[in-house]
Amino acid sequence: MRASTISRGLDLLALPLIAIGMALAFLYVPGERTMGDVQRIFYFHVPFAMSSFVGFAIVLVASLGYLKTRRDAWDVVAEAAAEVGFLCCTIVLLTGPVWARSAWGVWWTWDARLTTTLILWMVYAAYLVLRAYGAEDAKLKRYAAVLGIVGALNVPIVYFSVKWFRTQHPSSTFFTREGLPVPAMAFTLRFCLIAVLILFVTLLLKRIQVGKLEAERDQLRYELDARE
Amino acid sequence: MSRFFYLTLGYGLIWVSIGVYLVLMQRRIDRVRGELAELRARLGRN
């Protein structure tokens, strides 16, 4: 099956799944006892956090692949995954404070989970700035690959920060044996996770397509310069 | 402010971010396709 067919299929799948996820989060799940309706942000906040981790894990693998083989295809995937992962991380940093303001009474606190997530976001912001200023330079591609790997190594620190440090942030509920107390909450969270991951893959494939087009453009520019 | 305000703000920020990213990516695709067409035409002329 061709990549464009898969991409088109995911395009068609992502929007209805997100719409169903929204309906589940707003209409199906009961309101949380202490936080009330604002807790419904959680059903998309957590899946975007998981998607950003997946994105940065792809950056790690693709950057290692680039450093080992120096093939540009790895570099295109690393850059695309970093950009889409950065978008997901930005959404996490936008929705988290909205929840915190309602639940804790403050927009931001220098809690371990929040601070490590902000550091992760800043590392990938630096990565994207570096890419923007030297996309065609092989040396800068190597620097970016190293920065991408360093950034991805921060992901376990972000994930385990709620266990390693005393934090205000709720502990991870997805991969624990206890899970969520209400089955409807657990089902909705899993459904939204699948929907957001499909949206993530859709965006990633589109971004990889952009990277391939830009690589083709750079090759044509090189050929034109060589002729003139 | 009511909790419903924060809920609307949270979901609004999510979908505005995704929407802005999609618009920027589409503009980038259009620009690169335009540049590719121009480069191909110039290479064809040379």
Coordinates of N, CA and C in Angstrom, one line a residue, chain A:
Chain A
M1 N 0.8 -1.2 0.0 CA 0.0 0.0 0.0 C 0.9 1.3 0.0
R2 N 0.5 2.2 -0.8 CA 1.4 3.4 -0.9 C 1.2 4.3 0.3
A3 N 2.2 5.1 0.6 CA 2.2 6.0 1.8 C 1.1 7.1 1.6
S4 N 0.9 7.5 0.4 CA -0.2 8.6 0.2 C -1.6 8.0 0.5
T5 N -1.8 6.7 0.2 CA -3.1 6.1 0.4 C -3.3 6.0 1.9
I6 N -2.3 5.5 2.7 CA -2.3 5.4 4.1 C -2.6 6.8 4.7
S7 N -1.9 7.8 4.2 CA -2.1 9.2 4.7 C -3.5 9.7 4.5
R8 N -4.1 9.4 3.3 CA -5.4 9.8 3.0 C -6.4 9.1 3.9
G9 N -6.2 7.8 4.1 CA -7.1 7.0 5.0 C -7.1 7.5 6.4
L10 N -5.9 7.9 6.9 CA -5.8 8.5 8.2 C -6.4 9.8 8.3
D11 N -6.3 10.6 7.3 CA -7.0 11.9 7.2 C -8.5 11.7 7.4
L12 N -9.1 10.7 6.8 CA -10.5 10.5 6.8 C -10.9 10.0 8.2
L13 N -10.0 9.2 8.8 CA -10.3 8.6 10.1 C -10.1 9.5 11.3
A14 N -9.1 10.4 11.2 CA -8.7 11.2 12.4 C -9.9 12.1 12.9
L15 N -10.5 12.8 11.9 CA -11.6 13.8 12.3 C -12.8 13.2 13.0
P16 N -13.4 12.1 12.4 CA -14.5 11.5 13.1 C -14.1 10.9 14.5
L17 N -12.9 10.3 14.6 CA -12.5 9.8 15.9 C -12.3 10.9 16.9
I18 N -11.7 12.0 16.5 CA -11.6 13.2 17.4 C -13.0 13.7 17.9
A19 N -13.9 13.7 16.9 CA -15.3 14.2 17.2 C -16.0 13.3 18.2
I20 N -15.8 12.0 18.0 CA -16.4 11.0 18.9 C -15.7 11.1 20.3
G21 N -14.4 11.3 20.3 CA -13.6 11.5 21.6 C -14.2 12.7 22.3
M22 N -14.4 13.8 21.6 CA -14.9 15.0 22.2 C -16.3 14.8 22.8
A23 N -17.2 14.0 22.0 CA -18.5 13.7 22.5 C -18.4 12.9 23.8
L24 N -17.5 11.9 23.8 CA -17.4 11.0 25.0 C -16.9 11.9 26.2
A25 N -15.9 12.8 25.9 CA -15.4 13.6 27.0 C -16.4 14.6 27.6
F26 N -17.3 15.0 26.7 CA -18.3 16.0 27.2 C -19.6 15.4 27.6
L27 N -20.0 14.3 27.0 CA -21.4 13.9 27.2 C -21.5 12.5 27.9
Y28 N -20.5 11.7 27.8 CA -20.5 10.3 28.3 C -19.9 10.2 29.7
V29 N -18.8 10.8 29.9 CA -18.0 10.7 31.1 C -18.7 11.5 32.2
P30 N -18.9 10.9 33.4 CA -19.4 11.8 34.5 C -18.4 12.8 35.0
G31 N -18.9 13.9 35.5 CA -18.0 15.0 36.0 C -17.2 14.5 37.2
E32 N -15.9 14.9 37.3 CA -15.1 14.5 38.5 C -15.6 15.2 39.7
R33 N -15.6 14.5 40.9 CA -16.3 15.0 42.1 C -15.7 16.4 42.6
T34 N -14.4 16.5 42.6 CA -13.8 17.7 43.2 C -13.6 18.8 42.2
M35 N -13.1 18.5 41.0 CA -12.8 19.5 40.0 C -13.9 19.9 39.1
G36 N -14.9 19.0 39.0 CA -16.1 19.3 38.1 C -15.7 19.2 36.7
D37 N -16.4 20.1 35.9 CA -16.2 20.0 34.4 C -14.8 20.2 33.9
V38 N -14.0 21.0 34.6 CA -12.7 21.4 34.0 C -11.8 20.1 33.9
Q39 N -12.1 19.1 34.7 CA -11.3 17.9 34.6 C -11.4 17.2 33.2
R40 N -12.5 17.6 32.4 CA -12.6 17.0 31.1 C -11.5 17.4 30.1
I41 N -10.7 18.4 30.5 CA -9.5 18.8 29.7 C -8.5 17.6 29.7
F42 N -8.5 16.8 30.8 CA -7.6 15.7 31.0 C -7.7 14.7 29.8
Y43 N -8.9 14.5 29.2 CA -9.1 13.4 28.2 C -8.3 13.8 26.9
F44 N -7.9 15.0 26.7 CA -7.1 15.4 25.6 C -5.7 15.8 26.0
H45 N -5.6 16.4 27.2 CA -4.3 16.8 27.7 C -3.3 15.6 27.8
V46 N -3.8 14.5 28.4 CA -2.9 13.3 28.5 C -2.5 12.7 27.2
P47 N -3.5 12.5 26.3 CA -3.1 11.9 25.0 C -2.1 12.8 24.2
F48 N -2.2 14.2 24.3 CA -1.3 15.0 23.6 C 0.1 14.9 24.3
A49 N 0.1 14.7 25.6 CA 1.4 14.5 26.3 C 2.0 13.2 25.8
M50 N 1.2 12.1 25.7 CA 1.8 10.8 25.2 C 2.2 10.9 23.8
S51 N 1.5 11.7 23.0 CA 1.9 11.8 21.5 C 3.2 12.6 21.4
S52 N 3.4 13.6 22.3 CA 4.7 14.3 22.3 C 5.8 13.4 22.6
F53 N 5.6 12.5 23.6 CA 6.6 11.5 24.0 C 6.9 10.6 22.8
V54 N 5.9 10.1 22.1 CA 6.1 9.3 20.9 C 6.9 10.0 19.8
G55 N 6.5 11.3 19.6 CA 7.2 12.1 18.7 C 8.7 12.2 19.0
F56 N 9.0 12.5 20.3 CA 10.4 12.6 20.7 C 11.2 11.3 20.6
A57 N 10.4 10.2 20.9 CA 11.1 8.9 20.7 C 11.4 8.6 19.3
I58 N 10.6 9.1 18.3 CA 10.9 8.9 16.9 C 12.1 9.8 16.6
V59 N 12.2 11.0 17.2 CA 13.4 11.8 16.9 C 14.6 11.1 17.4
L60 N 14.6 10.4 18.5 CA 15.7 9.7 19.0 C 16.2 8.6 18.0
V61 N 15.2 7.8 17.6 CA 15.6 6.7 16.7 C 16.1 7.3 15.3
A62 N 15.4 8.3 14.8 CA 15.7 8.8 13.5 C 17.1 9.5 13.6
S63 N 17.3 10.2 14.7 CA 18.6 11.0 14.8 C 19.8 10.0 14.9
L64 N 19.6 8.9 15.7 CA 20.6 7.8 15.8 C 20.8 7.2 14.4
G65 N 19.7 7.0 13.6 CA 19.8 6.5 12.3 C 20.6 7.4 11.4
Y66 N 20.4 8.7 11.5 CA 21.1 9.7 10.7 C 22.6 9.7 11.0
L67 N 22.9 9.7 12.3 CA 24.3 9.8 12.7 C 25.1 8.5 12.3
K68 N 24.3 7.4 12.2 CA 25.0 6.1 11.8 C 25.2 6.1 10.3
T69 N 24.1 6.4 9.6 CA 24.1 6.2 8.1 C 24.4 7.5 7.3
R70 N 24.1 8.7 7.9 CA 24.2 10.0 7.2 C 23.2 10.0 6.0
R71 N 22.1 9.2 6.1 CA 21.1 9.3 5.0 C 20.1 10.4 5.4
D72 N 19.8 11.2 4.4 CA 18.9 12.3 4.6 C 17.5 11.9 4.9
A73 N 17.1 10.7 4.5 CA 15.7 10.3 4.8 C 15.5 10.2 6.4
W74 N 16.5 9.8 7.1 CA 16.4 9.8 8.6 C 16.3 11.2 9.1
D75 N 17.0 12.1 8.5 CA 17.0 13.5 9.0 C 15.6 14.1 8.8
V76 N 15.0 13.8 7.6 CA 13.7 14.3 7.3 C 12.6 13.9 8.3
V77 N 12.7 12.6 8.7 CA 11.8 12.0 9.7 C 12.1 12.6 11.1
A78 N 13.3 12.8 11.4 CA 13.7 13.4 12.7 C 13.1 14.8 12.9
E79 N 13.3 15.6 11.8 CA 12.8 17.0 11.8 C 11.3 17.0 11.9
A80 N 10.6 16.2 11.1 CA 9.1 16.1 11.1 C 8.6 15.7 12.5
A81 N 9.2 14.7 13.1 CA 8.7 14.2 14.4 C 9.0 15.2 15.5
A82 N 10.1 15.9 15.4 CA 10.4 17.0 16.4 C 9.3 18.1 16.3
E83 N 9.0 18.5 15.0 CA 8.0 19.6 14.9 C 6.6 19.2 15.4
V84 N 6.2 18.0 15.0 CA 4.8 17.6 15.5 C 4.8 17.3 17.0
G85 N 5.9 16.7 17.5 CA 6.0 16.5 18.9 C 6.1 17.8 19.7
F86 N 6.7 18.8 19.1 CA 6.8 20.1 19.7 C 5.4 20.7 19.8
L87 N 4.6 20.5 18.7 CA 3.2 21.0 18.7 C 2.4 20.4 19.8
C88 N 2.5 19.1 19.9 CA 1.8 18.4 21.0 C 2.3 18.8 22.4
C89 N 3.6 19.0 22.5 CA 4.1 19.5 23.8 C 3.6 20.9 24.1
T90 N 3.5 21.8 23.1 CA 2.9 23.1 23.3 C 1.5 23.1 23.8
I91 N 0.7 22.1 23.2 CA -0.7 22.0 23.6 C -0.8 21.5 25.0
V92 N 0.2 20.6 25.5 CA 0.2 20.2 26.9 C 0.5 21.4 27.8
L93 N 1.4 22.2 27.3 CA 1.8 23.4 28.2 C 0.7 24.5 28.1
L94 N -0.2 24.5 27.1 CA -1.3 25.5 27.1 C -2.4 25.0 28.0
T95 N -2.8 23.7 27.8 CA -3.9 23.1 28.5 C -3.7 22.9 30.0
G96 N -2.4 22.5 30.3 CA -2.1 22.2 31.7 C -2.4 23.5 32.6
P97 N -1.8 24.6 32.3 CA -2.1 25.8 33.1 C -3.6 26.2 33.3
V98 N -4.4 25.9 32.2 CA -5.8 26.2 32.3 C -6.4 25.3 33.3
W99 N -6.1 24.1 33.3 CA -6.5 23.1 34.4 C -6.0 23.6 35.7
A100 N -4.7 23.9 35.8 CA -4.1 24.3 37.1 C -4.8 25.5 37.7
R101 N -5.1 26.5 36.8 CA -5.8 27.7 37.3 C -7.1 27.4 38.0
S102 N -7.8 26.5 37.4 CA -9.1 26.1 38.0 C -9.0 25.2 39.2
A103 N -8.0 24.2 39.1 CA -7.9 23.2 40.2 C -7.1 23.7 41.4
W104 N -5.9 24.4 41.0 CA -5.0 24.8 42.1 C -5.1 26.3 42.4
G105 N -5.7 27.1 41.6 CA -5.8 28.5 41.8 C -4.7 29.3 41.2
V106 N -3.7 28.7 40.6 CA -2.6 29.4 39.9 C -2.4 28.8 38.5
W107 N -1.9 29.7 37.6 CA -1.7 29.3 36.2 C -0.5 28.4 36.1
W108 N 0.6 28.7 37.0 CA 1.8 28.0 36.8 C 2.5 27.9 38.2
T109 N 3.1 26.8 38.5 CA 4.0 26.6 39.7 C 5.2 25.8 39.2
W110 N 6.3 26.1 39.9 CA 7.6 25.4 39.5 C 7.6 24.0 40.1
D111 N 6.6 23.2 39.8 CA 6.5 21.8 40.1 C 7.4 21.0 39.2
A112 N 7.9 19.8 39.7 CA 8.8 19.0 38.9 C 8.3 18.6 37.6
R113 N 7.0 18.2 37.5 CA 6.4 17.8 36.2 C 6.4 19.0 35.2
L114 N 5.9 20.1 35.8 CA 5.7 21.3 34.9 C 7.1 21.8 34.4
T115 N 8.0 21.8 35.3 CA 9.3 22.4 35.0 C 10.1 21.5 34.0
T116 N 10.0 20.2 34.2 CA 10.7 19.3 33.3 C 10.1 19.3 31.9
T117 N 8.7 19.4 31.9 CA 8.0 19.6 30.6 C 8.4 20.8 29.9
L118 N 8.6 21.9 30.6 CA 9.0 23.2 30.0 C 10.4 23.1 29.5
I119 N 11.3 22.4 30.2 CA 12.7 22.2 29.7 C 12.7 21.4 28.4
L120 N 11.8 20.3 28.4 CA 11.7 19.5 27.2 C 11.2 20.4 26.0
W121 N 10.3 21.2 26.3 CA 9.7 22.1 25.2 C 10.8 23.1 24.7
M122 N 11.6 23.6 25.7 CA 12.7 24.6 25.3 C 13.8 23.9 24.5
V123 N 14.1 22.6 24.8 CA 15.1 21.9 24.1 C 14.7 21.8 22.6
Y124 N 13.4 21.4 22.4 CA 12.9 21.2 21.0 C 12.7 22.5 20.3
A125 N 12.4 23.6 21.1 CA 12.3 24.9 20.5 C 13.7 25.3 19.9
A126 N 14.7 25.0 20.7 CA 16.1 25.3 20.3 C 16.4 24.4 19.0
Y127 N 16.0 23.2 19.1 CA 16.2 22.2 17.9 C 15.6 22.8 16.6
L128 N 14.4 23.3 16.8 CA 13.7 23.8 15.6 C 14.3 25.1 15.1
V129 N 14.8 26.0 16.0 CA 15.5 27.2 15.6 C 16.8 26.8 14.9
L130 N 17.5 25.8 15.4 CA 18.7 25.4 14.7 C 18.4 24.9 13.3
R131 N 17.3 24.1 13.2 CA 17.0 23.6 11.9 C 16.6 24.7 10.9
A132 N 15.9 25.7 11.5 CA 15.4 26.8 10.6 C 16.6 27.6 10.0
Y133 N 17.7 27.7 10.8 CA 18.9 28.5 10.3 C 19.9 27.7 9.5
G134 N 19.8 26.3 9.5 CA 20.8 25.6 8.7 C 20.4 24.3 8.2
A135 N 19.2 24.4 7.5 CA 18.6 23.1 7.1 C 19.4 22.3 6.1
E136 N 20.2 23.0 5.3 CA 20.9 22.3 4.2 C 22.4 22.0 4.6
D137 N 22.8 22.5 5.7 CA 24.2 22.3 6.2 C 24.4 20.9 6.9
A138 N 25.3 20.1 6.4 CA 25.4 18.7 6.9 C 25.9 18.8 8.4
K139 N 26.8 19.8 8.7 CA 27.3 19.9 10.1 C 26.2 20.2 11.0
L140 N 25.3 21.2 10.6 CA 24.2 21.5 11.5 C 23.2 20.4 11.6
K141 N 23.0 19.6 10.6 CA 22.2 18.4 10.7 C 22.7 17.5 11.8
R142 N 24.0 17.3 11.8 CA 24.6 16.5 12.9 C 24.4 17.1 14.3
Y143 N 24.6 18.4 14.4 CA 24.3 19.1 15.7 C 22.9 18.9 16.1
A144 N 22.0 19.1 15.1 CA 20.5 18.9 15.4 C 20.2 17.5 15.9
A145 N 20.9 16.5 15.2 CA 20.7 15.1 15.6 C 21.1 14.9 17.1
V146 N 22.2 15.4 17.4 CA 22.7 15.3 18.8 C 21.7 16.0 19.8
L147 N 21.3 17.2 19.4 CA 20.3 17.9 20.3 C 19.0 17.2 20.4
G148 N 18.6 16.6 19.3 CA 17.3 15.8 19.3 C 17.5 14.6 20.2
I149 N 18.6 13.9 20.2 CA 18.9 12.8 21.1 C 18.9 13.2 22.6
V150 N 19.6 14.4 22.9 CA 19.6 14.9 24.2 C 18.2 15.2 24.7
G151 N 17.4 15.9 23.8 CA 16.0 16.2 24.2 C 15.2 15.0 24.5
A152 N 15.3 14.0 23.7 CA 14.5 12.7 23.9 C 14.9 12.1 25.2
L153 N 16.2 12.2 25.6 CA 16.6 11.6 26.9 C 15.9 12.2 28.1
N154 N 15.3 13.4 27.9 CA 14.6 14.1 29.0 C 13.2 13.5 29.2
V155 N 12.7 12.8 28.2 CA 11.3 12.2 28.2 C 11.1 11.3 29.5
P156 N 12.0 10.4 29.8 CA 11.8 9.6 31.0 C 11.8 10.4 32.3
I157 N 12.6 11.5 32.3 CA 12.7 12.3 33.4 C 11.3 13.0 33.6
V158 N 10.7 13.5 32.5 CA 9.4 14.1 32.6 C 8.4 13.1 33.1
Y159 N 8.4 11.9 32.5 CA 7.4 10.9 32.9 C 7.5 10.5 34.3
F160 N 8.7 10.2 34.8 CA 8.9 9.7 36.2 C 9.0 10.8 37.2
S161 N 9.0 12.1 36.8 CA 9.1 13.2 37.7 C 8.1 13.1 38.8
V162 N 6.9 12.6 38.5 CA 5.8 12.6 39.6 C 6.1 11.5 40.6
K163 N 7.0 10.5 40.2 CA 7.4 9.5 41.2 C 8.6 9.9 42.0
W164 N 9.6 10.5 41.2 CA 10.9 10.8 41.8 C 10.9 12.1 42.8
F165 N 9.9 13.0 42.5 CA 9.9 14.2 43.3 C 8.5 14.4 43.9
R166 N 8.5 15.2 45.0 CA 7.1 15.6 45.5 C 6.5 16.6 44.6
T167 N 5.4 16.3 44.0 CA 4.8 17.3 43.1 C 3.3 17.5 43.4
Q168 N 2.8 18.6 42.8 CA 1.4 18.8 42.9 C 0.6 18.1 41.8
H169 N 1.4 17.8 40.7 CA 0.8 17.3 39.5 C 0.2 15.9 39.9
P170 N -1.0 15.5 39.4 CA -1.5 14.2 39.6 C -0.5 13.1 39.1
S171 N -0.5 12.0 39.7 CA 0.4 10.9 39.3 C -0.1 10.3 38.0
S172 N 0.7 9.6 37.3 CA 0.3 8.9 36.0 C -0.7 7.9 36.3
T173 N -1.8 7.9 35.5 CA -2.9 7.0 35.7 C -3.0 5.9 34.6
F174 N -2.3 6.2 33.6 CA -2.5 5.3 32.4 C -1.9 4.0 32.5
F175 N -0.6 3.9 32.9 CA 0.1 2.7 33.0 C 0.2 2.1 34.4
T176 N -0.7 2.5 35.3 CA -0.6 2.0 36.6 C -1.7 0.9 36.8
R177 N -1.5 0.0 37.8 CA -2.5 -1.1 38.0 C -3.8 -0.5 38.5
E178 N -3.7 0.5 39.3 CA -5.0 1.1 39.8 C -5.8 1.7 38.7
G179 N -5.2 2.4 37.8 CA -5.9 3.0 36.7 C -6.9 4.1 37.2
L180 N -7.9 4.4 36.4 CA -8.9 5.4 36.7 C -10.0 4.7 37.5
P181 N -10.6 5.4 38.5 CA -11.6 4.8 39.3 C -12.9 4.4 38.6
V182 N -13.3 5.2 37.6 CA -14.6 5.0 36.9 C -14.3 4.3 35.5
P183 N -14.9 3.2 35.2 CA -14.6 2.6 33.9 C -14.9 3.5 32.7
A184 N -15.9 4.3 32.8 CA -16.2 5.3 31.7 C -15.1 6.2 31.4
M185 N -14.4 6.6 32.5 CA -13.2 7.5 32.4 C -12.1 6.8 31.7
A186 N -11.8 5.6 32.1 CA -10.7 4.8 31.5 C -11.0 4.6 30.1
F187 N -12.2 4.2 29.7 CA -12.6 3.9 28.3 C -12.4 5.2 27.5
T188 N -12.9 6.3 28.0 CA -12.8 7.6 27.2 C -11.3 8.0 27.1
L189 N -10.5 7.9 28.1 CA -9.1 8.2 28.0 C -8.4 7.4 26.9
R190 N -8.7 6.1 26.9 CA -8.1 5.2 25.9 C -8.6 5.5 24.5
F191 N -9.9 5.8 24.4 CA -10.4 6.2 23.1 C -9.7 7.5 22.6
C192 N -9.6 8.5 23.4 CA -9.1 9.7 23.0 C -7.6 9.6 22.7
L193 N -6.9 8.6 23.5 CA -5.5 8.4 23.2 C -5.3 7.9 21.8
I194 N -6.2 6.9 21.4 CA -6.1 6.3 20.0 C -6.4 7.4 19.0
A195 N -7.4 8.2 19.2 CA -7.8 9.3 18.3 C -6.7 10.3 18.1
V196 N -6.1 10.7 19.2 CA -5.0 11.7 19.2 C -3.8 11.1 18.5
L197 N -3.5 9.9 18.8 CA -2.3 9.2 18.2 C -2.5 9.1 16.6
I198 N -3.7 8.9 16.2 CA -4.0 8.8 14.8 C -3.8 10.2 14.2
L199 N -4.3 11.2 14.9 CA -4.1 12.6 14.4 C -2.6 12.9 14.4
F200 N -1.9 12.5 15.4 CA -0.4 12.7 15.4 C 0.3 12.1 14.2
V201 N -0.1 10.8 13.9 CA 0.5 10.1 12.7 C 0.1 10.8 11.4
T202 N -1.1 11.3 11.3 CA -1.6 12.1 10.1 C -0.7 13.3 9.9
L203 N -0.5 14.1 11.0 CA 0.3 15.3 10.9 C 1.7 14.9 10.6
L204 N 2.2 13.9 11.2 CA 3.6 13.5 11.0 C 3.8 13.1 9.5
L205 N 2.9 12.3 8.9 CA 3.1 11.9 7.5 C 3.0 13.2 6.6
K206 N 2.1 14.1 6.9 CA 2.1 15.3 6.1 C 3.4 16.1 6.2
R207 N 3.9 16.2 7.4 CA 5.2 16.9 7.6 C 6.3 16.3 6.9
I208 N 6.3 14.9 6.9 CA 7.4 14.2 6.2 C 7.3 14.5 4.7
Q209 N 6.1 14.6 4.2 CA 5.8 14.9 2.8 C 6.5 16.3 2.5
V210 N 6.2 17.3 3.4 CA 6.8 18.6 3.2 C 8.4 18.5 3.2
G211 N 8.9 17.7 4.1 CA 10.4 17.5 4.1 C 10.9 16.9 2.8
K212 N 10.2 16.0 2.3 CA 10.6 15.4 1.0 C 10.6 16.4 -0.1
L213 N 9.5 17.2 -0.2 CA 9.4 18.2 -1.2 C 10.5 19.2 -1.1
E214 N 10.9 19.6 0.2 CA 12.0 20.6 0.4 C 13.3 20.0 0.0
A215 N 13.5 18.7 0.2 CA 14.7 18.0 -0.2 C 14.9 18.0 -1.7
E216 N 13.7 17.8 -2.3 CA 13.7 17.7 -3.8 C 14.0 19.2 -4.4
R217 N 13.5 20.2 -3.7 CA 13.7 21.6 -4.1 C 15.2 21.9 -4.0
D218 N 15.8 21.5 -2.8 CA 17.2 21.8 -2.6 C 18.1 21.1 -3.6
Q219 N 17.7 19.9 -4.0 CA 18.5 19.1 -5.0 C 18.4 19.8 -6.4
L220 N 17.2 20.3 -6.7 CA 17.0 21.1 -8.0 C 17.8 22.4 -8.0
R221 N 17.9 23.1 -6.8 CA 18.6 24.3 -6.7 C 20.1 24.0 -6.9
Y222 N 20.6 22.9 -6.3 CA 22.0 22.5 -6.5 C 22.3 22.2 -7.9
E223 N 21.4 21.5 -8.6 CA 21.6 21.2 -10.0 C 21.7 22.4 -10.9
L224 N 20.8 23.4 -10.5 CA 20.7 24.6 -11.3 C 22.0 25.5 -11.1
D225 N 22.5 25.5 -9.8 CA 23.7 26.2 -9.5 C 24.9 25.6 -10.3
A226 N 24.9 24.3 -10.3 CA 26.0 23.6 -11.0 C 26.0 23.9 -12.5
R227 N 24.8 24.1 -13.1 CA 24.7 24.3 -14.5 C 25.1 25.8 -14.8
E228 N 24.8 26.7 -13.9 CA 25.0 28.2 -14.2 C 26.3 28.7 -13.9

